Short mmCIF file of C-alpha atoms in Angstrom, two decimals:
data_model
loop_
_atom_site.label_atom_id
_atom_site.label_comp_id
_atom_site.label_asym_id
_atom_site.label_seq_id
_atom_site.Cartn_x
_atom_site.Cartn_y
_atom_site.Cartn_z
CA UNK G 1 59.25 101.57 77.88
CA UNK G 2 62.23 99.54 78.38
CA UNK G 3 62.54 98.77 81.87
CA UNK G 4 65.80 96.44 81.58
CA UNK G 5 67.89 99.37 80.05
CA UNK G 6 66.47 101.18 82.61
CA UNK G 7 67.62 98.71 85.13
CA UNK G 8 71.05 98.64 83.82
CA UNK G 9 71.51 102.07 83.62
CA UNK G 10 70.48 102.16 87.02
CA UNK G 11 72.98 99.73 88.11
CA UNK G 12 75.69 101.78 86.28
CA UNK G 13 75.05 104.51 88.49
CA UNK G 14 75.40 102.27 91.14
CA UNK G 15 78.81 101.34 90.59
CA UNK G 16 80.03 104.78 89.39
CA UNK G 17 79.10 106.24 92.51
CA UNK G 18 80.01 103.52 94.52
CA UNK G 19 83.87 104.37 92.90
CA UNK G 20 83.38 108.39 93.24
CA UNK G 21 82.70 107.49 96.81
CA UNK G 22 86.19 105.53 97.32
CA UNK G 23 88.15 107.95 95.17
CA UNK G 24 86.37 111.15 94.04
CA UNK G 25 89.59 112.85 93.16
CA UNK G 26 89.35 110.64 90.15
CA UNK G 27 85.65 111.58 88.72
CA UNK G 28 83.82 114.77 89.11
CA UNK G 29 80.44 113.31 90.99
CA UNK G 30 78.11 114.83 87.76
CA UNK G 31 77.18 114.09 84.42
CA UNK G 32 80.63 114.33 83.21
CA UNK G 33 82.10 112.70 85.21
CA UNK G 34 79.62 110.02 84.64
CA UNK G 35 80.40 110.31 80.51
CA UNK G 36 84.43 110.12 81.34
CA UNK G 37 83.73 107.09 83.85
CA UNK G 38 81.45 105.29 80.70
CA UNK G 39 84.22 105.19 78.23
CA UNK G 40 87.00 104.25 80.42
CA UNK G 41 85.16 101.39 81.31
CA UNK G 42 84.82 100.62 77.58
CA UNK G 43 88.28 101.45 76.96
CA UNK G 44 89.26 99.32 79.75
CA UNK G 45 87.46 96.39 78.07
CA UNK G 46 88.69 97.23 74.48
CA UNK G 47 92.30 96.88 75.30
CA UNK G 48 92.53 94.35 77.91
CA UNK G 49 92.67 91.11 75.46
CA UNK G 50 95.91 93.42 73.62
CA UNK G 51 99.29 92.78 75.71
CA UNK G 52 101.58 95.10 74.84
CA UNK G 53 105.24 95.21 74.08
CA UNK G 54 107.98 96.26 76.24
CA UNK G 55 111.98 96.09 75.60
CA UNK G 56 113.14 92.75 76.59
CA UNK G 57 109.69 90.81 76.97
CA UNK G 58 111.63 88.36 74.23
CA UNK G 59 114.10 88.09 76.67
CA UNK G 60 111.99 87.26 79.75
CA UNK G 61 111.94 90.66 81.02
CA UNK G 62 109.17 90.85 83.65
CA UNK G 63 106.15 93.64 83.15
CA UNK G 64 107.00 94.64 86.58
CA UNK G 65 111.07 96.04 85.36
CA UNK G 66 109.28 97.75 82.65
CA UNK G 67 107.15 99.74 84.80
CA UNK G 68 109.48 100.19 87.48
CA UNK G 69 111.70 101.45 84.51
CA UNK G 70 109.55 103.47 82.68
CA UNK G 71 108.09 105.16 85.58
CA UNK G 72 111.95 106.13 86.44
CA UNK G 73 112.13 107.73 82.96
CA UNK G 74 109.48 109.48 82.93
CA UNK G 75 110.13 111.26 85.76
CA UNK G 76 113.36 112.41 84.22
CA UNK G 77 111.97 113.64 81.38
CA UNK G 78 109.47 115.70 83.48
CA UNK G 79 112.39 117.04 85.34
CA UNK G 80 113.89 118.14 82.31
CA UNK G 81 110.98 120.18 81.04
CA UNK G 82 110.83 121.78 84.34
CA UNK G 83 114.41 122.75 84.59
CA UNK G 84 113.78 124.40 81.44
CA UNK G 85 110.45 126.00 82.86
CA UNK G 86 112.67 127.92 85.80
CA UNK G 87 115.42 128.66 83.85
CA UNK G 88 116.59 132.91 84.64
CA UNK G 89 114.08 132.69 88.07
CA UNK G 90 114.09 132.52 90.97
CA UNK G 91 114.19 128.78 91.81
CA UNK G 92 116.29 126.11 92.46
CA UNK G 93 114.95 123.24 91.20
CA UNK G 94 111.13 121.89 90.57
CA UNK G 95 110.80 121.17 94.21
CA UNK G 96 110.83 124.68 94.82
CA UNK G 97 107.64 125.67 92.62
CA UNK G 98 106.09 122.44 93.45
CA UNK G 99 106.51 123.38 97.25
CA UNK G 100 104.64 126.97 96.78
CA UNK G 101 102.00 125.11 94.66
CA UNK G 102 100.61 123.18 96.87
CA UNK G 103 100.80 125.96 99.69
CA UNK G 104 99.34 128.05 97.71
CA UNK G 105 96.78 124.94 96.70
CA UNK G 106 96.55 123.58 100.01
CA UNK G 107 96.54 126.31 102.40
CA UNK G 108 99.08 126.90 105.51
CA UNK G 109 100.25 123.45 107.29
CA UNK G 110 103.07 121.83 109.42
CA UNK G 111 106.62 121.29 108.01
CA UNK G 112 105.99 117.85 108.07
CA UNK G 113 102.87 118.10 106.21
CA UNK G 114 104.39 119.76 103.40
CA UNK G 115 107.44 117.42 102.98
CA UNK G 116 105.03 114.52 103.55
CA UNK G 117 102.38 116.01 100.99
CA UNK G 118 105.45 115.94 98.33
CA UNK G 119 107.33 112.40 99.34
CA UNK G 120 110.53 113.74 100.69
CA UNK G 121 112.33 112.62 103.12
CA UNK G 122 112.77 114.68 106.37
CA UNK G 123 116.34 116.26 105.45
CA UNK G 124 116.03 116.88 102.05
CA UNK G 125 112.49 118.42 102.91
CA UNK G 126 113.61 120.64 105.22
CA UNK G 127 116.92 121.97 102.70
CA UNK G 128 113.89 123.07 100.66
CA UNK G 129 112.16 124.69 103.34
CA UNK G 130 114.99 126.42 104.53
CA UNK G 131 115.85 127.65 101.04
CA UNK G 132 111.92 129.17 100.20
CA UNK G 133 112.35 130.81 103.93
CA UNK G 134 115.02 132.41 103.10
CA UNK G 135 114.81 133.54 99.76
CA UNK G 136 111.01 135.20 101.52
CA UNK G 137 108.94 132.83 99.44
CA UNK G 138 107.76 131.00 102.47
CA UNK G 139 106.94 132.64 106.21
CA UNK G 140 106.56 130.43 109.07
CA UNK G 141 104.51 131.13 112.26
CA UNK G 142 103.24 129.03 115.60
CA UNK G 143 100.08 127.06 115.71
CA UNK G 144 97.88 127.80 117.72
CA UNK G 145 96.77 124.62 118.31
CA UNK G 146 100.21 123.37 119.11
CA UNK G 147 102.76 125.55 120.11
CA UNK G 148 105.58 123.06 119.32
CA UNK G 149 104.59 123.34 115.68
CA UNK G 150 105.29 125.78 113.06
CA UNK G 151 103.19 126.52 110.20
CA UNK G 152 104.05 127.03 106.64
CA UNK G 153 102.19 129.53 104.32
CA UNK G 154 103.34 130.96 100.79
CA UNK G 155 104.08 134.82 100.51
CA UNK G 156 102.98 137.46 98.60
CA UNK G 157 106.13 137.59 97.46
CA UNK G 158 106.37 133.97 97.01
CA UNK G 159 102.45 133.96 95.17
CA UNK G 160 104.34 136.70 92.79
CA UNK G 161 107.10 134.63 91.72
CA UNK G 162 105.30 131.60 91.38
CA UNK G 163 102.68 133.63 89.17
CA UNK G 164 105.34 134.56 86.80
CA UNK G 165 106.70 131.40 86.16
CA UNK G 166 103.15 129.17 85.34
CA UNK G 167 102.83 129.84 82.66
CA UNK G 168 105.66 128.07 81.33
CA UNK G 169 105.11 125.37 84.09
CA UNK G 170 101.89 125.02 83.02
CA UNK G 171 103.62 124.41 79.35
CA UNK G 172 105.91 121.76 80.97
CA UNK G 173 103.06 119.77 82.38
CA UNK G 174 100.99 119.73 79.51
CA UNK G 175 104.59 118.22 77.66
CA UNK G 176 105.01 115.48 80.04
CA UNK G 177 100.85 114.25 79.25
CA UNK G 178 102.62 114.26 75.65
CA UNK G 179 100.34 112.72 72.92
CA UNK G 180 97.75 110.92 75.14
CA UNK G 181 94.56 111.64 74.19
CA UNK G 182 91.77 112.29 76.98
CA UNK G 183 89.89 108.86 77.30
CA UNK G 184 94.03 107.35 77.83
CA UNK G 185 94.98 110.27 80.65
CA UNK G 186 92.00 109.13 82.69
CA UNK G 187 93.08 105.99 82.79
CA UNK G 188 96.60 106.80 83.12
CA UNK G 189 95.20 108.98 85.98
CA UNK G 190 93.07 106.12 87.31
CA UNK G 191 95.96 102.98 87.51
CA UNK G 192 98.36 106.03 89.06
CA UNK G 193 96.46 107.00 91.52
CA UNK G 194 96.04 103.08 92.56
CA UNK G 195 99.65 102.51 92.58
CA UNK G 196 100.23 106.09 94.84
CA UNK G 197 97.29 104.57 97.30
CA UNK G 198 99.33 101.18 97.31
CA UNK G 199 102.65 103.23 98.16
CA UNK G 200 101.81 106.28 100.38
CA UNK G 201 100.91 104.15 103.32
CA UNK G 202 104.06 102.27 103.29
CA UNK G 203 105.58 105.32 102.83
CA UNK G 204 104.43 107.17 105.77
CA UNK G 205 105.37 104.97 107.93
CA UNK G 206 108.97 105.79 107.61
CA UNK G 207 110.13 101.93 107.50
CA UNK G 208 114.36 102.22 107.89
CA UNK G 209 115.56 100.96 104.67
CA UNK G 210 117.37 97.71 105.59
CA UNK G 211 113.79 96.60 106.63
CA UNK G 212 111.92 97.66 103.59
CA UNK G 213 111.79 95.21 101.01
CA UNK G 214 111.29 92.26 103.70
CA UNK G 215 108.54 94.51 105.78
CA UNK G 216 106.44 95.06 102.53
CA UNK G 217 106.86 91.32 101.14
CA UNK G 218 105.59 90.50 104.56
CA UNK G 219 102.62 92.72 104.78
CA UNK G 220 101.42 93.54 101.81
CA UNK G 221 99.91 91.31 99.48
CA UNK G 222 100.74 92.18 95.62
CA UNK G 223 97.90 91.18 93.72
CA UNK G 224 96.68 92.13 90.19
#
């Protein structure tokens, strides 16, 4: 028998569930998960001697601009599938849908929690709010546990509408993953979900805008 594979396969485990622990969002806590972890680590390895290209690297241009840049257009482009994904319903804009998804999702939970859950600000959170109460997709009530509160829960009506617009949402999404192949939207999954831990925090804490930039050179430490 050989004991060192053993040993190392042993110490594999180790360190997957070691990450599943710290983020187990990202890997199902199985066998699969276990596979999916294996060959992103070999992926990982595989292309990290292979730098790629981005516009303007000739030029100087910092890897940093190009992600801050391509993240920006990306984004666009996924609002333009969904615009086309509500097109003759009943919603406004992707907000909308993305709001009753994650009540529906989610569960019932404070106004705050729900514009926090989708990184809005207060104002333009509550326009959307607003809008979903009054168009009945949305119902509000008091908590119980605090009186001053008000809860948010979808509809029926709401959990109807949303129903008859997934499927091309679910179309819309599955454009925006375009042609990555599974092994490259784990790991697109995996560096995204470090970059939303990095930001969320900073985020939450509602830092006034002339203070930004200076509070999070200050505080945080950007390392690779």
């Amino acid at each position: 028998m050989n004991y060192t594979l053993i040993k190392d396969c042993i110490d594999l485990l180790q360190e997957f569930e070691t990450e599943v622990r710290s983020n187990p969002d990202l890997y199902p806590g199985n066998i699969q998960g276990f596979k999916t972890w294996i060959s992103a680590q070999g992926n990982m390895g595989s292309n990290s001697l292979e730098e790629p290209y981005w516009e303007g690297k000739e030029n100087g241009r910092t890897p940093e601009s190009a992600i801050s840049t391509l993240l920006v257009h990306l984004n666009r482009y996924a609002k333009t599938y969904s615009k086309s994904a509500i097109l003759d319903s009943e919603f406004s804009t992707q907000e909308d849908f993305i709001y009753l998804i994650n009540l529906k999702a989610f569960g019932e939970m404070t106004k705050m929690a729900l514009i926090k859950k989708n990184i809005h600000d207060k104002p333009v959170g509550m326009l959307i709010i607003a809008r979903l109460l009054r168009q009945g997709l949305i119902e509000q009530t008091e908590s119980e546990i605090d009186k001053r509160s008000k809860l948010i829960r979808i509809t029926e009506r709401g959990l109807s509408i949303l129903e008859k617009q997934m499927e091309k949402i679910r179309q819309a999404t599955n454009i925006v993953a375009g042609n990555l192949n599974y092994n490259e939207k784990m790991e697109l999954i995996r560096i995204l979900n470090k970059l939303d831990r990095f930001h969320y925090p900073i985020f939450s804490r509602n830092i006034h805008s002339d203070q930004l930039i200076n509070t999070v050179y200050e505080e945080y430490i950007l390392k690779d």
